[in-house]
Coordinates of C-alpha atoms in Angstrom, one line a residue:
Chain A
M226 CA -2.6 18.2 -21.0
S227 CA 1.2 17.4 -22.6
A228 CA 3.8 14.2 -21.1
V229 CA 5.4 17.4 -19.3
D230 CA 2.1 18.8 -17.5
F231 CA 1.9 14.8 -16.3
A232 CA 5.3 14.2 -15.1
R233 CA 4.8 18.1 -13.4
F234 CA 1.8 16.6 -11.3
V235 CA 2.9 13.6 -10.2
N236 CA 6.1 15.5 -9.0
D237 CA 3.5 17.1 -7.0
L238 CA 1.5 14.2 -5.8
A239 CA 5.3 13.1 -4.5
T240 CA 5.6 16.1 -2.7
R241 CA 2.1 16.1 -0.9
S242 CA 1.7 12.6 -0.2
G243 CA 5.3 12.5 1.2
E244 CA 4.9 15.3 3.0
A245 CA 1.1 13.4 4.6
I246 CA 3.2 10.2 5.4
M247 CA 6.2 11.6 7.1
P248 CA 4.8 12.4 10.0
F249 CA 3.6 9.0 10.6
F250 CA 7.7 7.3 9.9
R251 CA 9.4 6.3 13.2
T252 CA 7.0 6.8 15.3
A253 CA 4.5 4.7 17.8
M254 CA 1.9 4.2 15.6
T255 CA -0.9 1.6 15.6
S256 CA -2.0 -0.7 13.1
H257 CA -5.0 -3.2 12.5
N258 CA -4.5 -6.1 10.7
K259 CA -6.4 -5.8 7.4
A260 CA -5.7 -10.0 6.2
G261 CA -7.6 -11.2 9.4
D262 CA -6.2 -14.4 9.1
G263 CA -3.3 -14.2 11.4
S264 CA -1.2 -12.7 9.0
F265 CA 0.1 -9.7 9.9
D266 CA -0.1 -6.9 6.8
P267 CA 0.0 -3.8 8.4
V268 CA -1.5 -0.1 7.5
T269 CA -0.1 2.9 9.1
E270 CA -2.5 5.8 9.0
G271 CA 0.2 7.7 6.8
D272 CA -1.0 5.0 4.5
R273 CA -4.6 6.6 4.4
A274 CA -3.7 9.9 4.9
A275 CA -1.5 9.9 1.9
E276 CA -3.9 7.9 -0.4
M277 CA -6.5 11.0 0.7
V278 CA -4.6 13.8 -0.8
M279 CA -3.8 12.1 -4.0
R280 CA -7.3 11.1 -4.2
R281 CA -8.1 14.9 -3.8
M282 CA -5.4 16.3 -6.0
I283 CA -6.8 14.0 -8.7
K284 CA -10.7 14.3 -8.5
E285 CA -9.5 18.1 -8.6
T286 CA -7.0 18.2 -11.2
F287 CA -8.3 15.8 -13.4
P288 CA -12.3 14.8 -12.5
G289 CA -12.4 12.4 -15.5
H290 CA -9.5 9.9 -14.9
G291 CA -9.8 7.0 -12.3
I292 CA -8.0 6.0 -9.7
V293 CA -7.4 2.5 -8.1
G294 CA -5.9 2.6 -4.6
E295 CA -4.9 0.3 -1.8
E296 CA -6.8 1.8 1.0
F297 CA -9.7 3.2 -0.9
G298 CA -10.5 0.7 -3.7
S299 CA -11.8 1.8 -6.8
E300 CA -13.6 4.6 -8.8
R301 CA -14.3 4.7 -12.9
A302 CA -11.8 1.8 -13.2
D303 CA -13.0 1.8 -16.6
A304 CA -12.1 5.7 -17.6
E305 CA -9.0 5.9 -20.7
F306 CA -7.0 7.6 -18.0
V307 CA -6.5 5.6 -14.6
W308 CA -4.4 6.3 -11.8
V309 CA -2.9 3.0 -9.4
L310 CA -1.7 4.4 -6.2
D311 CA -0.1 2.9 -3.2
P312 CA 0.7 5.3 -1.0
I313 CA 3.4 3.3 1.2
D314 CA 4.8 0.2 -1.3
G315 CA 6.7 -1.7 2.0
T316 CA 4.1 -1.3 4.7
R317 CA 6.0 -4.4 6.8
A318 CA 9.9 -1.4 6.2
F319 CA 8.0 1.0 7.1
V320 CA 6.3 -0.1 11.0
S321 CA 10.4 -1.4 11.3
G322 CA 11.5 2.1 10.8
L323 CA 13.5 1.1 7.2
P324 CA 13.7 3.9 4.4
V325 CA 13.1 1.0 1.7
W326 CA 9.4 1.4 1.7
G327 CA 8.2 3.5 -1.1
T328 CA 4.5 5.6 -2.3
L329 CA 3.9 4.4 -6.0
I330 CA 1.9 6.3 -8.7
G331 CA 1.4 4.8 -11.3
L332 CA -1.0 6.1 -14.4
M333 CA -2.5 3.6 -17.1
R334 CA -3.7 4.5 -20.3
G335 CA -6.1 2.3 -22.1
G336 CA -5.0 0.0 -19.9
V337 CA -1.2 0.4 -20.3
P338 CA 0.6 1.7 -17.4
A339 CA 2.0 5.0 -19.7
Y340 CA 3.9 6.5 -16.9
G341 CA 5.0 5.8 -13.2
M342 CA 7.1 7.0 -10.0
M343 CA 8.6 5.4 -6.8
H344 CA 9.3 8.2 -4.6
Q345 CA 11.1 8.0 -0.7
P346 CA 10.0 10.4 1.2
F347 CA 13.0 9.9 3.6
T348 CA 15.5 9.8 1.8
R349 CA 14.3 12.3 -1.1
E350 CA 14.0 10.0 -3.6
R351 CA 12.5 9.9 -6.6
Y352 CA 12.4 7.1 -9.4
F353 CA 10.1 7.7 -12.6
G354 CA 9.7 7.3 -16.6
D355 CA 7.4 6.3 -18.8
G356 CA 8.8 3.3 -21.2
Q357 CA 11.2 5.3 -23.1
S358 CA 12.9 6.7 -20.5
A359 CA 13.6 6.4 -16.9
N360 CA 15.5 9.2 -14.5
Y361 CA 16.2 9.7 -11.2
A362 CA 16.2 12.5 -9.2
G363 CA 17.6 12.5 -5.6
P364 CA 19.5 14.3 -2.7
D365 CA 22.7 13.2 -5.2
G366 CA 21.7 15.3 -8.0
S367 CA 19.4 13.9 -11.1
R368 CA 20.3 11.2 -13.6
S369 CA 18.9 9.3 -16.3
L370 CA 18.0 5.2 -15.3
R371 CA 19.6 2.9 -17.2
V372 CA 19.2 -1.5 -16.4
R373 CA 23.1 -3.3 -16.6
T374 CA 24.0 -6.4 -19.0
C375 CA 24.5 -9.0 -17.6
A376 CA 24.8 -12.3 -19.8
S377 CA 23.8 -15.1 -17.4
L378 CA 22.7 -16.2 -14.0
A379 CA 25.8 -16.9 -12.6
E380 CA 26.9 -13.6 -13.0
A381 CA 23.1 -11.9 -11.4
T382 CA 22.1 -10.5 -8.1
V383 CA 18.7 -11.5 -7.5
M384 CA 16.1 -9.2 -5.3
T385 CA 13.0 -10.8 -3.7
T386 CA 11.3 -9.0 -1.0
S387 CA 11.0 -12.5 1.3
P388 CA 11.8 -16.1 0.2
R389 CA 8.6 -16.4 3.0
Q390 CA 6.4 -15.4 0.4
F391 CA 6.0 -18.0 -2.1
V392 CA 3.4 -20.7 -2.0
P393 CA 5.6 -24.0 -1.7
A394 CA 6.3 -24.1 -5.3
D395 CA 7.1 -21.0 -6.3
R396 CA 9.6 -20.9 -3.2
K397 CA 10.9 -23.9 -5.0
A398 CA 11.0 -22.4 -8.0
F399 CA 12.5 -19.3 -6.6
E400 CA 15.1 -21.6 -4.6
R401 CA 16.6 -22.7 -8.5
V402 CA 17.0 -19.2 -9.6
E403 CA 18.8 -18.3 -6.1
K404 CA 21.2 -21.2 -6.6
A405 CA 22.0 -20.7 -9.7
S406 CA 22.6 -16.7 -9.8
R407 CA 26.1 -15.0 -7.8
L408 CA 24.3 -13.4 -5.2
A409 CA 20.6 -13.4 -3.2
R410 CA 19.3 -10.0 -1.2
F411 CA 15.9 -9.8 0.4
G412 CA 14.4 -7.3 1.5
C413 CA 13.1 -4.3 0.0
D414 CA 9.8 -4.5 -1.7
C415 CA 9.4 -1.4 -5.0
Y416 CA 13.0 0.4 -4.1
A417 CA 14.2 -3.2 -5.8
Y418 CA 13.2 -2.9 -8.9
C419 CA 14.0 1.0 -8.7
M420 CA 17.6 -0.8 -8.0
L421 CA 17.7 -3.3 -11.1
A422 CA 16.6 0.6 -13.7
A423 CA 19.5 2.2 -11.6
G424 CA 21.8 -1.0 -13.1
H425 CA 22.6 -1.9 -9.6
V426 CA 20.6 -5.5 -9.7
D427 CA 20.1 -8.0 -12.3
L428 CA 16.6 -9.6 -11.7
V429 CA 13.5 -8.9 -8.9
I430 CA 11.4 -12.3 -8.2
E431 CA 7.8 -11.7 -6.4
A432 CA 4.7 -13.1 -6.0
G433 CA 1.3 -12.7 -4.3
L434 CA 2.0 -8.4 -6.1
Q435 CA -1.2 -6.8 -6.5
S436 CA -2.0 -3.8 -9.6
Y437 CA -0.9 -1.0 -7.1
D438 CA 1.9 -3.1 -6.6
I439 CA 3.6 -2.8 -9.6
V440 CA 1.6 -0.4 -13.0
A441 CA 3.9 2.2 -10.9
L442 CA 7.4 0.8 -11.9
I443 CA 6.5 -1.0 -15.3
P444 CA 7.5 2.8 -17.4
I445 CA 10.1 3.2 -14.7
I446 CA 12.1 -0.7 -15.7
E447 CA 10.9 -0.3 -19.3
G448 CA 12.1 2.8 -19.3
A449 CA 15.4 2.2 -18.4
G450 CA 15.8 -0.2 -21.0
G451 CA 14.7 -3.6 -18.4
I452 CA 11.8 -5.9 -18.7
I453 CA 9.1 -7.2 -16.2
T454 CA 6.1 -10.0 -17.1
N455 CA 4.6 -12.4 -15.0
W456 CA 5.8 -15.6 -14.6
D457 CA 4.0 -16.4 -17.8
G458 CA 6.1 -13.7 -20.0
G459 CA 2.8 -11.9 -20.1
S460 CA 1.8 -8.3 -18.8
A461 CA 2.7 -7.6 -15.1
A462 CA 0.2 -5.0 -15.1
S463 CA -2.2 -7.5 -12.8
G464 CA 0.2 -8.3 -10.5
G465 CA 0.8 -12.3 -9.3
R466 CA 3.8 -13.5 -9.6
I467 CA 6.4 -10.8 -11.0
I468 CA 9.8 -11.3 -12.9
A469 CA 11.7 -8.0 -13.7
A470 CA 15.1 -7.8 -15.6
G471 CA 17.9 -5.6 -16.9
D472 CA 18.9 -8.0 -19.5
R473 CA 16.7 -10.0 -21.8
R474 CA 18.4 -13.0 -21.4
I475 CA 18.5 -13.3 -17.6
H476 CA 14.8 -12.3 -17.7
Q477 CA 15.3 -15.5 -20.3
A478 CA 17.2 -17.6 -18.1
A479 CA 15.0 -17.1 -15.2
L480 CA 11.5 -17.4 -16.5
A481 CA 12.6 -21.1 -17.8
M482 CA 14.0 -22.2 -14.5
L483 CA 10.9 -20.7 -12.6
N484 CA 8.9 -22.8 -14.8
G485 CA 10.8 -25.4 -15.2
Chain B
M216 CA 40.5 13.7 26.7
S217 CA 36.8 13.9 27.7
A218 CA 34.1 12.2 26.9
V219 CA 32.6 15.0 25.0
D220 CA 36.0 15.0 22.7
F221 CA 35.9 11.6 21.9
A222 CA 32.2 12.0 20.7
R223 CA 33.6 15.3 18.5
F224 CA 36.5 12.7 17.1
V225 CA 34.1 9.7 15.8
N226 CA 31.5 12.5 14.5
D227 CA 35.3 13.5 12.5
L228 CA 35.8 9.9 11.5
A229 CA 32.4 9.6 10.2
T230 CA 32.0 12.4 8.1
R231 CA 35.8 12.0 6.9
S232 CA 35.2 8.0 5.8
G233 CA 31.8 8.7 4.4
E234 CA 33.5 11.6 2.5
A235 CA 35.9 8.5 0.9
I236 CA 33.1 6.1 0.4
M237 CA 30.4 8.0 -1.1
P238 CA 32.2 8.5 -4.6
F239 CA 32.0 4.5 -4.9
F240 CA 28.1 4.4 -3.9
R241 CA 26.1 3.6 -6.7
T242 CA 28.2 3.8 -9.2
A243 CA 30.1 0.7 -11.5
M244 CA 32.6 -0.9 -9.8
T245 CA 35.2 -3.6 -9.8
S246 CA 35.2 -6.1 -6.4
H247 CA 37.3 -9.2 -5.6
N248 CA 36.4 -12.3 -4.2
K249 CA 38.3 -12.3 -0.7
A250 CA 36.3 -15.5 0.4
G251 CA 38.5 -17.4 -2.7
D252 CA 35.6 -19.7 -2.4
G253 CA 33.1 -19.0 -4.5
S254 CA 30.7 -17.7 -2.5
F255 CA 30.8 -13.5 -3.6
D256 CA 31.8 -12.1 -0.2
P257 CA 32.2 -8.1 -2.2
V258 CA 35.1 -5.8 -1.0
T259 CA 35.0 -1.8 -2.5
E260 CA 37.2 0.8 -2.9
G261 CA 35.0 2.9 -0.6
D262 CA 35.4 0.3 1.7
R263 CA 39.5 0.2 2.0
A264 CA 39.8 4.0 1.3
A265 CA 37.3 4.7 4.4
E266 CA 39.4 2.6 6.3
M267 CA 42.7 4.2 5.2
V268 CA 41.5 7.9 6.4
M269 CA 40.0 6.5 9.4
R270 CA 43.4 4.8 10.5
R271 CA 45.2 7.9 9.7
M272 CA 43.1 10.2 11.5
I273 CA 43.5 8.2 14.6
K274 CA 47.2 7.6 14.3
E275 CA 47.4 11.3 14.1
T276 CA 45.3 11.7 17.2
F277 CA 45.6 9.0 19.3
P278 CA 49.4 7.3 18.3
G279 CA 48.6 4.6 21.6
H280 CA 45.7 3.6 20.2
G281 CA 45.5 0.2 19.0
I282 CA 43.1 -0.1 15.6
V283 CA 41.2 -3.0 14.2
G284 CA 39.7 -3.0 11.5
E285 CA 37.9 -5.2 8.4
E286 CA 40.1 -4.4 5.5
F287 CA 44.1 -4.2 7.2
G288 CA 44.0 -5.8 10.3
S289 CA 45.2 -5.3 13.7
E290 CA 48.1 -2.9 15.0
R291 CA 48.2 -2.6 19.1
A292 CA 45.5 -4.9 19.6
D293 CA 46.8 -5.0 23.7
A294 CA 46.4 -1.9 23.5
E295 CA 44.3 -0.1 26.3
F296 CA 42.5 2.1 23.7
V297 CA 41.2 0.0 20.6
W298 CA 38.9 1.4 17.7
V299 CA 37.3 -1.3 16.2
L300 CA 36.0 -0.4 12.6
D301 CA 34.6 -1.7 10.0
P302 CA 33.7 1.0 7.2
I303 CA 30.8 -0.5 5.3
D304 CA 29.2 -2.9 7.2
G305 CA 26.5 -4.5 4.8
T306 CA 28.6 -4.7 1.2
R307 CA 26.0 -6.6 0.1
A308 CA 23.1 -3.4 0.8
F309 CA 26.0 -1.3 -0.9
V310 CA 26.6 -3.0 -4.1
S311 CA 23.0 -3.2 -4.6
G312 CA 22.9 0.1 -4.1
L313 CA 20.6 -0.3 -0.8
P314 CA 20.6 2.4 1.5
V315 CA 20.9 0.2 4.1
W316 CA 25.0 -0.7 5.0
G317 CA 26.8 2.1 7.4
T318 CA 29.9 2.8 8.5
L319 CA 30.7 1.0 12.2
I320 CA 33.1 3.0 14.1
G321 CA 33.7 1.2 17.9
L322 CA 35.7 2.2 20.5
M323 CA 37.3 -0.5 23.3
R324 CA 38.3 0.0 26.6
G325 CA 40.0 -2.4 28.6
G326 CA 38.2 -4.8 26.2
V327 CA 34.8 -3.3 26.7
P328 CA 33.3 -1.6 24.0
A329 CA 32.6 1.9 24.9
Y330 CA 32.0 3.4 22.8
G331 CA 30.2 3.5 19.4
M332 CA 28.6 4.6 15.9
M333 CA 26.8 4.0 12.8
H334 CA 27.3 6.2 10.0
Q335 CA 24.5 6.1 6.9
P336 CA 26.5 9.0 4.7
F337 CA 24.1 8.2 1.9
T338 CA 20.8 9.0 4.4
R339 CA 22.7 11.4 6.6
E340 CA 21.9 9.1 9.5
R341 CA 24.2 8.8 12.8
Y342 CA 23.6 6.2 15.9
F343 CA 25.9 7.2 18.3
G344 CA 26.0 5.8 21.8
D345 CA 28.3 4.7 24.8
G346 CA 26.2 2.4 26.8
Q347 CA 24.6 5.0 29.9
S348 CA 22.9 6.4 26.7
A349 CA 22.7 6.5 22.8
N350 CA 21.4 8.9 20.2
Y351 CA 20.3 9.3 16.5
A352 CA 21.3 12.7 14.1
G353 CA 19.6 12.8 11.0
P354 CA 18.2 14.9 8.3
D355 CA 15.1 15.0 10.2
G356 CA 16.5 16.0 13.4
S357 CA 18.1 14.4 17.1
R358 CA 16.7 12.6 19.4
S359 CA 17.6 10.1 22.4
L360 CA 17.2 6.7 21.3
R361 CA 15.3 4.5 23.5
V362 CA 14.2 0.5 22.8
R363 CA 10.8 -0.3 23.1
T364 CA 8.5 -3.1 25.3
C365 CA 7.9 -6.0 23.9
A366 CA 6.3 -8.6 26.7
S367 CA 6.2 -11.7 24.8
L368 CA 7.5 -13.2 21.3
A369 CA 4.2 -12.9 20.1
E370 CA 4.2 -9.1 19.6
A371 CA 7.7 -9.1 18.2
T372 CA 9.3 -7.9 15.1
V373 CA 13.0 -9.5 14.0
M374 CA 14.8 -9.5 11.8
T375 CA 17.9 -11.0 10.2
T376 CA 20.4 -10.3 7.2
S377 CA 19.1 -13.4 5.6
P378 CA 18.0 -16.7 6.3
R379 CA 20.8 -18.3 4.2
Q380 CA 23.3 -17.0 6.8
F381 CA 22.5 -19.5 9.1
V382 CA 24.3 -23.6 9.5
P383 CA 21.6 -26.1 9.6
A384 CA 21.5 -26.1 13.1
D385 CA 21.6 -22.7 14.0
R386 CA 19.3 -21.9 10.8
K387 CA 16.7 -24.7 12.4
A388 CA 16.9 -22.6 15.9
F389 CA 16.7 -19.0 14.2
E390 CA 13.2 -20.4 12.3
R391 CA 11.8 -21.7 15.5
V392 CA 12.0 -18.0 17.0
E393 CA 10.7 -16.5 13.3
K394 CA 7.8 -18.8 13.9
A395 CA 6.9 -17.9 17.2
S396 CA 7.0 -13.8 16.7
R397 CA 4.5 -11.3 14.9
L398 CA 6.4 -10.8 11.6
A399 CA 10.3 -11.2 10.5
R400 CA 12.0 -8.7 8.8
F401 CA 14.9 -10.0 6.0
G402 CA 18.1 -7.7 4.5
C403 CA 19.6 -5.1 6.6
D404 CA 23.3 -5.6 8.9
C405 CA 24.2 -2.5 11.1
Y406 CA 20.8 -1.0 10.7
A407 CA 18.6 -3.5 12.3
Y408 CA 20.7 -3.0 15.3
C409 CA 19.9 0.8 15.1
M410 CA 16.2 0.3 14.5
L411 CA 16.1 -1.7 17.5
A412 CA 17.6 0.8 19.1
A413 CA 15.1 3.2 18.3
G414 CA 12.2 1.3 19.1
H415 CA 11.2 -0.1 15.6
V416 CA 11.6 -3.8 16.4
D417 CA 12.0 -5.8 18.6
L418 CA 14.3 -8.5 18.4
V419 CA 18.0 -8.9 15.9
I420 CA 19.7 -12.7 15.3
E421 CA 22.4 -13.2 13.7
A422 CA 25.1 -15.7 13.4
G423 CA 28.9 -16.0 12.1
L424 CA 29.9 -12.1 13.2
Q425 CA 33.0 -10.7 13.0
S426 CA 34.4 -8.1 16.1
Y427 CA 34.3 -5.3 13.8
D428 CA 30.2 -6.0 12.7
I429 CA 29.0 -5.6 16.5
V430 CA 31.3 -3.7 19.0
A431 CA 30.4 -0.6 17.8
L432 CA 26.8 -1.4 17.7
I433 CA 26.9 -2.9 21.8
P434 CA 27.0 0.8 23.2
I435 CA 24.3 2.0 21.0
I436 CA 21.9 -0.8 22.5
E437 CA 22.8 -1.3 26.1
G438 CA 23.0 3.1 25.6
A439 CA 19.4 2.9 24.1
G440 CA 18.4 0.3 26.7
G441 CA 18.6 -3.3 25.5
I442 CA 20.2 -6.2 26.2
I443 CA 22.8 -7.9 22.9
T444 CA 24.8 -10.7 24.2
N445 CA 25.7 -14.4 21.8
W446 CA 24.2 -16.7 21.9
D447 CA 25.3 -18.6 25.0
G448 CA 24.4 -15.2 26.7
G449 CA 27.8 -13.7 27.0
S450 CA 29.8 -10.6 26.2
A451 CA 29.0 -9.4 22.1
A452 CA 32.2 -8.0 21.3
S453 CA 34.2 -11.0 20.4
G454 CA 30.8 -11.7 17.0
G455 CA 29.3 -15.1 16.3
R456 CA 26.1 -15.8 17.2
I457 CA 24.4 -12.1 17.9
I458 CA 21.2 -12.1 19.4
A459 CA 19.4 -8.3 21.1
A460 CA 17.1 -7.1 22.2
G461 CA 15.0 -4.2 23.2
D462 CA 13.4 -6.1 25.9
R463 CA 14.8 -8.6 28.6
R464 CA 11.7 -10.5 28.5
I465 CA 12.4 -11.4 24.3
H466 CA 15.4 -11.9 25.4
Q467 CA 15.6 -14.7 27.5
A468 CA 12.4 -15.9 25.5
A469 CA 13.9 -16.5 22.2
L470 CA 17.8 -17.0 23.5
A471 CA 15.9 -20.8 25.2
M472 CA 14.4 -21.2 22.1
L473 CA 17.5 -20.6 20.1
N474 CA 19.3 -23.4 22.6
G475 CA 15.9 -25.7 22.7

């Protein structure tokens, strides 16, 4: 199967998962506490419905492929091709009615992120890439994605989902970068990485991510010319503490400051 | 002129201002520092273009009305009818590419907020109200807006644009409410108040607002059955420190905690 066919299949996954999710967006809904320790981690019926749809489509089309999903765990995770799915990344945004959650569809080949899409079904935006290039398709047309240059932290816009997500030491580290940067913006989960790929922001810093929170975004950011690693400078594909930058100079400067 | 005609005129203002703004959204743009003290307060060309369009339309249609706008100041602010305009509320979201900014169009009559609209031109959402009722029109259809009930802070979702917006004493006050609530969500400016009116979140707490940041939102929140005041429990129309709630019990509980 060619890269073009993969791209078409991912578009189909996005369309069908979006159809499964949208009836649950901005409706009263039940959510149960997956974390079970008093913290609030909403899981919606839409999340489950969308992952079921995508798993079925993948199994029908690529029975030999593996699947790792947020809701229903791993199958054949050692296959050459493994799909990494997060039907609703940004569940807090979702339950609050905000259109900055997204469906993350990633494809790993031989353990390396090879293709990824972020789909926002309400705004009908798709950000997708294969590590070599990245593109956008939305209500305002289609275009290629390209990070912007940014010479120094003092000129950088930095985003994170919430300053509350960090353990105390990491929070101090984040705040060092925040203080050195021009502008900080909170909220947005996966949406932040796509704004970075599109050249609207310069830096995204997060912690506590799962692989399904980030795999799909790596080929988009790298395809747009950006860099994404963990805080140790290694592969971001396993999640954990993540830093993405549009400009390598900012990545290096922020990484030094995070580990300073 | 009837209320229906006012509603139609406000819809026209929204359409025309949106057309003026959208060419500037997600494009490289210059912004200059209005605050002038090293803090970052982006002002876009879109902001200015949209306010110019709205001012011209208002002067042509209602030459006796007053206008208060973020960009170009006040004219006839003592008139019976005064329009209160913020073409891009959420400029930081705007320059970061996020679709959670909005155009705020408010109408005061005799010093009291009488009609308001929040328009998001990218998502094509309109939230509007007259204090008696409030409605939504968007890509997914039209419906009336209604706040949700919420008996206690422990069940509440609270939103604020950024925990960094508060002076230290107010930040401590906000954090008391945040700790007592179920879920906190950052980012979103005017969008947060509309999510409250639509019954997706329970509480919005902010500080340092101008009248043009809030006047348009008051008839929407009150029309949806919510309550919005300053932290002293008085009118929110002058801006400052603002608290909005969908349920009066939460408003009372949070107000006590803010002032505790």
